[in-house]
mmCIF file of N, CA and C in Angstrom:
data_model
loop_
_atom_site.group_PDB
_atom_site.id
_atom_site.type_symbol
_atom_site.label_atom_id
_atom_site.label_comp_id
_atom_site.label_asym_id
_atom_site.label_seq_id
_atom_site.Cartn_x
_atom_site.Cartn_y
_atom_site.Cartn_z
ATOM 1 N N UNK A 17 2.903 6.396 -6.774
ATOM 2 C CA UNK A 17 2.746 5.618 -5.573
ATOM 3 C C UNK A 17 1.882 6.404 -4.583
ATOM 4 N N UNK A 18 1.350 5.684 -3.616
ATOM 5 C CA UNK A 18 0.547 6.316 -2.577
ATOM 6 C C UNK A 18 0.969 5.835 -1.204
ATOM 7 N N UNK A 19 0.870 6.724 -0.241
ATOM 8 C CA UNK A 19 1.066 6.395 1.163
ATOM 9 C C UNK A 19 -0.183 6.831 1.913
ATOM 10 N N UNK A 20 -0.612 6.018 2.877
ATOM 11 C CA UNK A 20 -1.741 6.404 3.710
ATOM 12 C C UNK A 20 -1.297 6.387 5.156
ATOM 13 N N UNK A 21 -1.758 7.388 5.898
ATOM 14 C CA UNK A 21 -1.396 7.459 7.307
ATOM 15 C C UNK A 21 -2.018 8.659 7.976
ATOM 16 N N UNK A 22 -1.602 8.867 9.209
ATOM 17 C CA UNK A 22 -2.093 9.974 10.019
ATOM 18 C C UNK A 22 -1.066 11.094 10.011
ATOM 19 N N UNK A 23 -1.535 12.325 9.832
ATOM 20 C CA UNK A 23 -0.631 13.474 9.840
ATOM 21 C C UNK A 23 -0.051 13.619 11.248
ATOM 22 N N UNK A 24 1.256 13.435 11.350
ATOM 23 C CA UNK A 24 1.926 13.528 12.650
ATOM 24 C C UNK A 24 2.463 14.929 12.893
ATOM 25 N N UNK A 25 3.010 15.559 11.848
ATOM 26 C CA UNK A 25 3.642 16.874 12.010
ATOM 27 C C UNK A 25 3.549 17.639 10.698
ATOM 28 N N UNK A 26 3.194 18.926 10.800
ATOM 29 C CA UNK A 26 3.206 19.842 9.664
ATOM 30 C C UNK A 26 4.235 20.925 9.936
ATOM 31 N N UNK A 27 5.123 21.154 8.998
ATOM 32 C CA UNK A 27 6.157 22.172 9.148
ATOM 33 C C UNK A 27 5.781 23.423 8.372
ATOM 34 N N UNK A 28 6.384 24.548 8.736
ATOM 35 C CA UNK A 28 6.168 25.800 8.012
ATOM 36 C C UNK A 28 6.892 25.748 6.676
ATOM 37 N N UNK A 29 6.413 26.566 5.742
ATOM 38 C CA UNK A 29 7.051 26.658 4.427
ATOM 39 C C UNK A 29 8.436 27.297 4.570
ATOM 40 N N UNK A 30 9.366 26.828 3.761
ATOM 41 C CA UNK A 30 10.720 27.381 3.735
ATOM 42 C C UNK A 30 10.948 28.030 2.375
ATOM 43 N N UNK A 31 11.503 29.237 2.376
ATOM 44 C CA UNK A 31 11.846 29.908 1.128
ATOM 45 C C UNK A 31 13.354 30.122 1.117
ATOM 46 N N UNK A 32 13.986 29.730 0.027
ATOM 47 C CA UNK A 32 15.439 29.814 -0.097
ATOM 48 C C UNK A 32 15.820 31.034 -0.924
ATOM 49 N N UNK A 33 17.103 31.414 -0.903
ATOM 50 C CA UNK A 33 17.596 32.615 -1.583
ATOM 51 C C UNK A 33 17.276 32.597 -3.077
ATOM 52 N N UNK A 34 17.222 31.439 -3.663
ATOM 53 C CA UNK A 34 16.930 31.329 -5.096
ATOM 54 C C UNK A 34 15.450 31.549 -5.412
ATOM 55 N N UNK A 35 14.603 31.621 -4.357
ATOM 56 C CA UNK A 35 13.162 31.763 -4.555
ATOM 57 C C UNK A 35 12.432 30.427 -4.482
ATOM 58 N N UNK A 36 13.180 29.351 -4.407
ATOM 59 C CA UNK A 36 12.609 28.003 -4.301
ATOM 60 C C UNK A 36 11.910 27.847 -2.952
ATOM 61 N N UNK A 37 10.728 27.215 -2.957
ATOM 62 C CA UNK A 37 9.981 27.001 -1.727
ATOM 63 C C UNK A 37 9.688 25.522 -1.542
ATOM 64 N N UNK A 38 9.667 25.097 -0.266
ATOM 65 C CA UNK A 38 9.237 23.750 0.053
ATOM 66 C C UNK A 38 8.589 23.742 1.432
ATOM 67 N N UNK A 39 7.718 22.755 1.640
ATOM 68 C CA UNK A 39 7.078 22.558 2.940
ATOM 69 C C UNK A 39 7.011 21.059 3.180
ATOM 70 N N UNK A 40 7.265 20.649 4.413
ATOM 71 C CA UNK A 40 7.320 19.234 4.732
ATOM 72 C C UNK A 40 6.224 18.837 5.710
ATOM 73 N N UNK A 41 5.866 17.573 5.632
ATOM 74 C CA UNK A 41 4.938 16.980 6.600
ATOM 75 C C UNK A 41 5.436 15.580 6.924
ATOM 76 N N UNK A 42 5.055 15.084 8.095
ATOM 77 C CA UNK A 42 5.380 13.714 8.487
ATOM 78 C C UNK A 42 4.057 12.989 8.673
ATOM 79 N N UNK A 43 3.927 11.829 8.012
ATOM 80 C CA UNK A 43 2.759 10.997 8.274
ATOM 81 C C UNK A 43 3.226 9.712 8.948
ATOM 82 N N UNK A 44 2.368 9.180 9.791
ATOM 83 C CA UNK A 44 2.625 7.920 10.476
ATOM 84 C C UNK A 44 1.800 6.868 9.757
ATOM 85 N N UNK A 45 2.478 5.902 9.124
ATOM 86 C CA UNK A 45 1.771 4.887 8.347
ATOM 87 C C UNK A 45 0.915 4.008 9.249
ATOM 88 N N UNK A 46 -0.076 3.375 8.646
ATOM 89 C CA UNK A 46 -1.003 2.516 9.382
ATOM 90 C C UNK A 46 -0.752 1.070 8.967
ATOM 91 N N UNK A 47 0.229 0.470 9.592
ATOM 92 C CA UNK A 47 0.573 -0.918 9.309
ATOM 93 C C UNK A 47 1.026 -1.575 10.609
ATOM 94 N N UNK A 48 1.443 -2.821 10.543
ATOM 95 C CA UNK A 48 1.822 -3.532 11.760
ATOM 96 C C UNK A 48 2.913 -2.790 12.526
ATOM 97 N N UNK A 49 3.890 -2.258 11.805
ATOM 98 C CA UNK A 49 4.959 -1.477 12.424
ATOM 99 C C UNK A 49 4.913 -0.071 11.813
ATOM 100 N N UNK A 50 4.109 0.849 12.398
ATOM 101 C CA UNK A 50 3.949 2.193 11.825
ATOM 102 C C UNK A 50 5.294 2.900 11.663
ATOM 103 N N UNK A 51 5.424 3.604 10.543
ATOM 104 C CA UNK A 51 6.653 4.310 10.214
ATOM 105 C C UNK A 51 6.370 5.795 10.057
ATOM 106 N N UNK A 52 7.186 6.668 10.656
ATOM 107 C CA UNK A 52 7.040 8.103 10.393
ATOM 108 C C UNK A 52 7.768 8.434 9.081
ATOM 109 N N UNK A 53 7.022 8.900 8.094
ATOM 110 C CA UNK A 53 7.580 9.177 6.774
ATOM 111 C C UNK A 53 7.529 10.678 6.511
ATOM 112 N N UNK A 54 8.681 11.275 6.206
ATOM 113 C CA UNK A 54 8.767 12.691 5.878
ATOM 114 C C UNK A 54 8.505 12.866 4.380
ATOM 115 N N UNK A 55 7.559 13.744 4.037
ATOM 116 C CA UNK A 55 7.209 14.006 2.642
ATOM 117 C C UNK A 55 7.350 15.501 2.406
ATOM 118 N N UNK A 56 8.028 15.875 1.319
ATOM 119 C CA UNK A 56 8.189 17.291 1.016
ATOM 120 C C UNK A 56 7.297 17.679 -0.160
ATOM 121 N N UNK A 57 6.761 18.892 -0.073
ATOM 122 C CA UNK A 57 5.936 19.457 -1.133
ATOM 123 C C UNK A 57 6.671 20.671 -1.669
ATOM 124 N N UNK A 58 6.806 20.760 -2.976
ATOM 125 C CA UNK A 58 7.641 21.781 -3.597
ATOM 126 C C UNK A 58 6.814 22.823 -4.343
ATOM 127 N N UNK A 59 7.304 24.045 -4.372
ATOM 128 C CA UNK A 59 6.769 25.170 -5.147
ATOM 129 C C UNK A 59 5.266 25.320 -5.012
ATOM 130 N N UNK A 60 4.524 25.107 -6.103
ATOM 131 C CA UNK A 60 3.078 25.344 -6.093
ATOM 132 C C UNK A 60 2.301 24.275 -5.327
ATOM 133 N N UNK A 61 2.918 23.169 -4.959
ATOM 134 C CA UNK A 61 2.230 22.096 -4.232
ATOM 135 C C UNK A 61 2.183 22.336 -2.720
ATOM 136 N N UNK A 62 2.916 23.340 -2.210
ATOM 137 C CA UNK A 62 2.909 23.569 -0.763
ATOM 138 C C UNK A 62 1.533 23.987 -0.256
ATOM 139 N N UNK A 63 0.716 24.565 -1.125
ATOM 140 C CA UNK A 63 -0.628 24.991 -0.707
ATOM 141 C C UNK A 63 -1.542 23.807 -0.409
ATOM 142 N N UNK A 64 -1.169 22.604 -0.839
ATOM 143 C CA UNK A 64 -1.971 21.410 -0.542
ATOM 144 C C UNK A 64 -2.033 21.122 0.956
ATOM 145 N N UNK A 65 -1.059 21.631 1.701
ATOM 146 C CA UNK A 65 -0.999 21.370 3.138
ATOM 147 C C UNK A 65 -1.781 22.397 3.964
ATOM 148 N N UNK A 66 -2.298 23.439 3.322
ATOM 149 C CA UNK A 66 -2.948 24.529 4.053
ATOM 150 C C UNK A 66 -4.172 24.094 4.862
ATOM 151 N N UNK A 67 -4.954 23.152 4.362
ATOM 152 C CA UNK A 67 -6.197 22.762 5.030
ATOM 153 C C UNK A 67 -6.065 21.505 5.876
ATOM 154 N N UNK A 68 -4.845 21.083 6.145
ATOM 155 C CA UNK A 68 -4.640 19.872 6.944
ATOM 156 C C UNK A 68 -4.376 20.215 8.402
ATOM 157 N N UNK A 69 -4.723 19.260 9.264
ATOM 158 C CA UNK A 69 -4.440 19.380 10.691
ATOM 159 C C UNK A 69 -3.745 18.105 11.146
ATOM 160 N N UNK A 70 -2.929 18.225 12.158
ATOM 161 C CA UNK A 70 -2.280 17.051 12.736
ATOM 162 C C UNK A 70 -3.358 16.133 13.302
ATOM 163 N N UNK A 71 -3.205 14.831 13.075
ATOM 164 C CA UNK A 71 -4.172 13.844 13.543
ATOM 165 C C UNK A 71 -5.134 13.376 12.461
ATOM 166 N N UNK A 72 -5.215 14.090 11.336
ATOM 167 C CA UNK A 72 -6.111 13.680 10.254
ATOM 168 C C UNK A 72 -5.510 12.508 9.481
ATOM 169 N N UNK A 73 -6.377 11.644 8.962
ATOM 170 C CA UNK A 73 -5.938 10.525 8.139
ATOM 171 C C UNK A 73 -5.972 10.959 6.681
ATOM 172 N N UNK A 74 -4.853 10.726 5.972
ATOM 173 C CA UNK A 74 -4.730 11.179 4.585
ATOM 174 C C UNK A 74 -4.124 10.088 3.713
ATOM 175 N N UNK A 75 -4.380 10.221 2.416
ATOM 176 C CA UNK A 75 -3.736 9.398 1.399
ATOM 177 C C UNK A 75 -2.957 10.377 0.528
ATOM 178 N N UNK A 76 -1.651 10.161 0.372
ATOM 179 C CA UNK A 76 -0.775 11.098 -0.314
ATOM 180 C C UNK A 76 -0.189 10.434 -1.554
ATOM 181 N N UNK A 77 -0.344 11.103 -2.693
ATOM 182 C CA UNK A 77 0.317 10.670 -3.924
ATOM 183 C C UNK A 77 1.758 11.138 -3.875
ATOM 184 N N UNK A 78 2.695 10.229 -4.087
ATOM 185 C CA UNK A 78 4.121 10.576 -3.937
ATOM 186 C C UNK A 78 4.945 10.127 -5.142
ATOM 187 N N UNK A 79 6.086 10.754 -5.288
ATOM 188 C CA UNK A 79 7.148 10.311 -6.192
ATOM 189 C C UNK A 79 8.402 10.138 -5.355
ATOM 190 N N UNK A 80 9.166 9.121 -5.656
ATOM 191 C CA UNK A 80 10.456 8.921 -4.986
ATOM 192 C C UNK A 80 11.536 9.384 -5.955
ATOM 193 N N UNK A 81 12.377 10.278 -5.463
ATOM 194 C CA UNK A 81 13.431 10.829 -6.306
ATOM 195 C C UNK A 81 14.791 10.519 -5.686
ATOM 196 N N UNK A 82 15.786 10.362 -6.542
ATOM 197 C CA UNK A 82 17.148 10.087 -6.086
ATOM 198 C C UNK A 82 18.139 11.014 -6.750
ATOM 199 N N UNK A 83 19.229 11.319 -6.043
ATOM 200 C CA UNK A 83 20.284 12.179 -6.581
ATOM 201 C C UNK A 83 21.652 11.601 -6.222
ATOM 202 N N UNK A 84 22.567 11.904 -7.077
ATOM 203 C CA UNK A 84 23.962 11.548 -6.828
ATOM 204 C C UNK A 84 24.735 12.839 -6.574
ATOM 205 N N UNK A 85 25.619 12.819 -5.584
ATOM 206 C CA UNK A 85 26.420 13.998 -5.260
ATOM 207 C C UNK A 85 27.855 13.557 -5.065
ATOM 208 N N UNK A 86 28.770 14.296 -5.667
ATOM 209 C CA UNK A 86 30.200 14.011 -5.516
ATOM 210 C C UNK A 86 30.813 15.132 -4.684
ATOM 211 N N UNK A 87 31.431 14.749 -3.570
ATOM 212 C CA UNK A 87 32.040 15.733 -2.672
ATOM 213 C C UNK A 87 33.324 16.283 -3.294
ATOM 214 N N UNK A 88 33.833 17.393 -2.765
ATOM 215 C CA UNK A 88 35.109 17.932 -3.265
ATOM 216 C C UNK A 88 36.268 16.939 -3.129
ATOM 217 N N UNK A 89 36.121 15.972 -2.194
ATOM 218 C CA UNK A 89 37.175 14.966 -2.029
ATOM 219 C C UNK A 89 36.993 13.793 -3.007
ATOM 220 N N UNK A 90 35.968 13.845 -3.833
ATOM 221 C CA UNK A 90 35.737 12.789 -4.825
ATOM 222 C C UNK A 90 34.842 11.664 -4.338
ATOM 223 N N UNK A 91 34.329 11.756 -3.131
ATOM 224 C CA UNK A 91 33.454 10.717 -2.585
ATOM 225 C C UNK A 91 32.035 10.900 -3.138
ATOM 226 N N UNK A 92 31.450 9.825 -3.642
ATOM 227 C CA UNK A 92 30.102 9.868 -4.207
ATOM 228 C C UNK A 92 29.093 9.422 -3.159
ATOM 229 N N UNK A 93 28.044 10.217 -3.009
ATOM 230 C CA UNK A 93 26.961 9.879 -2.086
ATOM 231 C C UNK A 93 25.636 9.930 -2.841
ATOM 232 N N UNK A 94 24.667 9.170 -2.346
ATOM 233 C CA UNK A 94 23.346 9.110 -2.956
ATOM 234 C C UNK A 94 22.292 9.514 -1.939
ATOM 235 N N UNK A 95 21.340 10.315 -2.388
ATOM 236 C CA UNK A 95 20.267 10.815 -1.533
ATOM 237 C C UNK A 95 18.924 10.493 -2.166
ATOM 238 N N UNK A 96 17.949 10.200 -1.326
ATOM 239 C CA UNK A 96 16.579 9.952 -1.774
ATOM 240 C C UNK A 96 15.661 10.983 -1.139
ATOM 241 N N UNK A 97 14.599 11.325 -1.844
ATOM 242 C CA UNK A 97 13.579 12.207 -1.267
ATOM 243 C C UNK A 97 12.215 11.706 -1.717
ATOM 244 N N UNK A 98 11.234 11.958 -0.878
ATOM 245 C CA UNK A 98 9.854 11.603 -1.183
ATOM 246 C C UNK A 98 9.110 12.915 -1.384
ATOM 247 N N UNK A 99 8.580 13.101 -2.588
ATOM 248 C CA UNK A 99 7.915 14.346 -2.950
ATOM 249 C C UNK A 99 6.427 14.093 -3.142
ATOM 250 N N UNK A 100 5.610 14.877 -2.443
ATOM 251 C CA UNK A 100 4.163 14.744 -2.564
ATOM 252 C C UNK A 100 3.614 15.613 -3.667
ATOM 253 N N UNK A 101 2.562 15.125 -4.325
ATOM 254 C CA UNK A 101 1.932 15.918 -5.381
ATOM 255 C C UNK A 101 0.404 15.925 -5.279
ATOM 256 N N UNK A 102 -0.165 15.112 -4.384
ATOM 257 C CA UNK A 102 -1.620 15.071 -4.212
ATOM 258 C C UNK A 102 -1.923 14.631 -2.791
ATOM 259 N N UNK A 103 -2.986 15.197 -2.184
ATOM 260 C CA UNK A 103 -3.435 14.784 -0.853
ATOM 261 C C UNK A 103 -4.942 14.595 -0.884
ATOM 262 N N UNK A 104 -5.376 13.492 -0.299
ATOM 263 C CA UNK A 104 -6.801 13.205 -0.185
ATOM 264 C C UNK A 104 -7.082 12.856 1.271
ATOM 265 N N UNK A 105 -8.043 13.558 1.874
ATOM 266 C CA UNK A 105 -8.426 13.222 3.243
ATOM 267 C C UNK A 105 -9.223 11.931 3.211
ATOM 268 N N UNK A 106 -8.960 11.067 4.197
ATOM 269 C CA UNK A 106 -9.639 9.781 4.283
ATOM 270 C C UNK A 106 -10.562 9.824 5.490
ATOM 271 N N UNK A 107 -11.786 9.412 5.293
ATOM 272 C CA UNK A 107 -12.742 9.380 6.400
ATOM 273 C C UNK A 107 -12.268 8.369 7.427
ATOM 274 N N UNK A 108 -12.302 8.748 8.705
ATOM 275 C CA UNK A 108 -11.887 7.836 9.769
ATOM 276 C C UNK A 108 -12.780 6.613 9.828
ATOM 277 N N UNK A 109 -14.045 6.769 9.470
ATOM 278 C CA UNK A 109 -14.973 5.636 9.510
ATOM 279 C C UNK A 109 -14.593 4.603 8.446
ATOM 280 N N UNK A 110 -14.124 5.052 7.290
ATOM 281 C CA UNK A 110 -13.790 4.126 6.212
ATOM 282 C C UNK A 110 -12.528 3.327 6.523
ATOM 283 N N UNK A 111 -11.652 3.856 7.360
ATOM 284 C CA UNK A 111 -10.398 3.158 7.626
ATOM 285 C C UNK A 111 -10.498 2.168 8.780
ATOM 286 N N UNK A 112 -11.597 2.216 9.521
ATOM 287 C CA UNK A 112 -11.746 1.297 10.643
ATOM 288 C C UNK A 112 -12.434 0.015 10.177
ATOM 289 N N UNK A 113 -11.937 -1.141 10.587
ATOM 290 C CA UNK A 113 -12.605 -2.377 10.195
ATOM 291 C C UNK A 113 -13.967 -2.482 10.877
ATOM 292 N N UNK A 114 -14.900 -3.037 10.160
ATOM 293 C CA UNK A 114 -16.237 -3.198 10.723
ATOM 294 C C UNK A 114 -16.501 -4.662 10.982
ATOM 295 N N UNK A 115 -17.351 -4.929 11.966
ATOM 296 C CA UNK A 115 -17.722 -6.300 12.286
ATOM 297 C C UNK A 115 -19.221 -6.420 12.187
ATOM 298 N N UNK A 116 -19.669 -7.551 11.682
ATOM 299 C CA UNK A 116 -21.099 -7.806 11.630
ATOM 300 C C UNK A 116 -21.572 -8.163 13.025
ATOM 301 N N UNK A 117 -22.662 -7.556 13.442
ATOM 302 C CA UNK A 117 -23.185 -7.881 14.769
ATOM 303 C C UNK A 117 -24.161 -9.038 14.646
ATOM 304 N N UNK A 118 -24.196 -9.923 15.625
ATOM 305 C CA UNK A 118 -25.099 -11.064 15.536
ATOM 306 C C UNK A 118 -26.548 -10.604 15.571
ATOM 307 N N UNK A 119 -27.368 -11.273 14.815
ATOM 308 C CA UNK A 119 -28.781 -10.920 14.743
ATOM 309 C C UNK A 119 -29.483 -11.331 16.028
ATOM 310 N N UNK A 120 -30.342 -10.461 16.535
ATOM 311 C CA UNK A 120 -31.065 -10.742 17.767
ATOM 312 C C UNK A 120 -32.183 -11.760 17.549
ATOM 313 N N UNK A 121 -32.687 -11.854 16.314
ATOM 314 C CA UNK A 121 -33.817 -12.737 16.059
ATOM 315 C C UNK A 121 -33.384 -14.058 15.417
ATOM 316 N N UNK A 122 -32.154 -14.477 15.658
ATOM 317 C CA UNK A 122 -31.656 -15.715 15.065
ATOM 318 C C UNK A 122 -32.397 -16.908 15.664
ATOM 319 N N UNK A 123 -32.764 -17.840 14.786
ATOM 320 C CA UNK A 123 -33.467 -19.022 15.268
ATOM 321 C C UNK A 123 -32.467 -20.007 15.851
ATOM 322 N N UNK A 124 -32.896 -20.834 16.803
ATOM 323 C CA UNK A 124 -31.966 -21.791 17.406
ATOM 324 C C UNK A 124 -31.469 -22.783 16.363
ATOM 325 N N UNK A 125 -30.239 -23.227 16.545
ATOM 326 C CA UNK A 125 -29.628 -24.172 15.613
ATOM 327 C C UNK A 125 -30.160 -25.570 15.912
ATOM 328 N N UNK A 126 -30.541 -26.255 14.859
ATOM 329 C CA UNK A 126 -31.070 -27.609 15.013
ATOM 330 C C UNK A 126 -30.029 -28.609 14.546
ATOM 331 N N UNK A 127 -29.866 -29.706 15.278
ATOM 332 C CA UNK A 127 -28.940 -30.766 14.881
ATOM 333 C C UNK A 127 -29.628 -31.819 14.029
ATOM 334 N N UNK A 128 -30.875 -31.599 13.709
ATOM 335 C CA UNK A 128 -31.666 -32.557 12.929
ATOM 336 C C UNK A 128 -31.268 -32.457 11.462
ATOM 337 N N UNK A 129 -31.111 -33.592 10.795
ATOM 338 C CA UNK A 129 -30.766 -33.631 9.381
ATOM 339 C C UNK A 129 -32.004 -33.282 8.565
ATOM 340 N N UNK A 130 -32.011 -32.194 7.804
ATOM 341 C CA UNK A 130 -33.196 -31.812 7.048
ATOM 342 C C UNK A 130 -33.494 -32.761 5.883
ATOM 343 N N UNK A 131 -32.554 -33.604 5.491
ATOM 344 C CA UNK A 131 -32.756 -34.512 4.371
ATOM 345 C C UNK A 131 -32.969 -35.958 4.816
ATOM 346 N N UNK A 132 -33.151 -36.189 6.110
ATOM 347 C CA UNK A 132 -33.264 -37.549 6.652
ATOM 348 C C UNK A 132 -34.447 -38.302 6.066
ATOM 349 N N UNK A 133 -35.585 -37.683 5.877
ATOM 350 C CA UNK A 133 -36.775 -38.379 5.383
ATOM 351 C C UNK A 133 -36.912 -38.311 3.882
ATOM 352 N N UNK A 134 -35.934 -37.766 3.166
ATOM 353 C CA UNK A 134 -36.032 -37.588 1.716
ATOM 354 C C UNK A 134 -35.406 -38.787 1.013
ATOM 355 N N UNK A 135 -36.290 -39.745 0.589
ATOM 356 C CA UNK A 135 -35.790 -40.947 -0.088
ATOM 357 C C UNK A 135 -35.737 -40.762 -1.599
ATOM 358 N N UNK A 136 -36.237 -39.649 -2.101
ATOM 359 C CA UNK A 136 -36.267 -39.406 -3.549
ATOM 360 C C UNK A 136 -34.915 -38.874 -3.966
ATOM 361 N N UNK A 137 -34.104 -39.739 -4.555
ATOM 362 C CA UNK A 137 -32.761 -39.343 -5.004
ATOM 363 C C UNK A 137 -32.849 -38.976 -6.462
ATOM 364 N N UNK A 138 -32.944 -37.663 -6.745
ATOM 365 C CA UNK A 138 -33.086 -37.219 -8.119
ATOM 366 C C UNK A 138 -31.813 -36.595 -8.685
ATOM 367 N N UNK A 139 -30.665 -36.909 -8.078
ATOM 368 C CA UNK A 139 -29.401 -36.398 -8.596
ATOM 369 C C UNK A 139 -29.061 -37.114 -9.897
ATOM 370 N N UNK A 140 -28.519 -36.399 -10.886
ATOM 371 C CA UNK A 140 -28.228 -36.996 -12.183
ATOM 372 C C UNK A 140 -26.982 -37.899 -12.203
ATOM 373 N N UNK A 141 -26.280 -38.033 -11.118
ATOM 374 C CA UNK A 141 -25.068 -38.863 -11.130
ATOM 375 C C UNK A 141 -25.062 -39.821 -9.980
#
């Protein structure tokens, strides 16, 4: 899956006692109701965030992962995470809609029927 949006926040890398590393970023989606989405990058993928700056528009390849956890009291809970594996910077010009500008040399519109004097009906039906 892919998400596209603007980099809202970049966090520092975290290293845990086991040696596991992760780094998170938040992107703000570009839709009618923008959503701040937290994406985590794990182990060797954390370096993908090194060349990013807040405010840049990016397209992120993601995987959605889920886990089940049973508490000591026997209660089962479910957790989801969004893990990034690829980042592509998107040109700001490409993401903006463009409009055609009216031509300055447009000829005036005529209300005259161009076929009014054509009595030769050569249609096959």
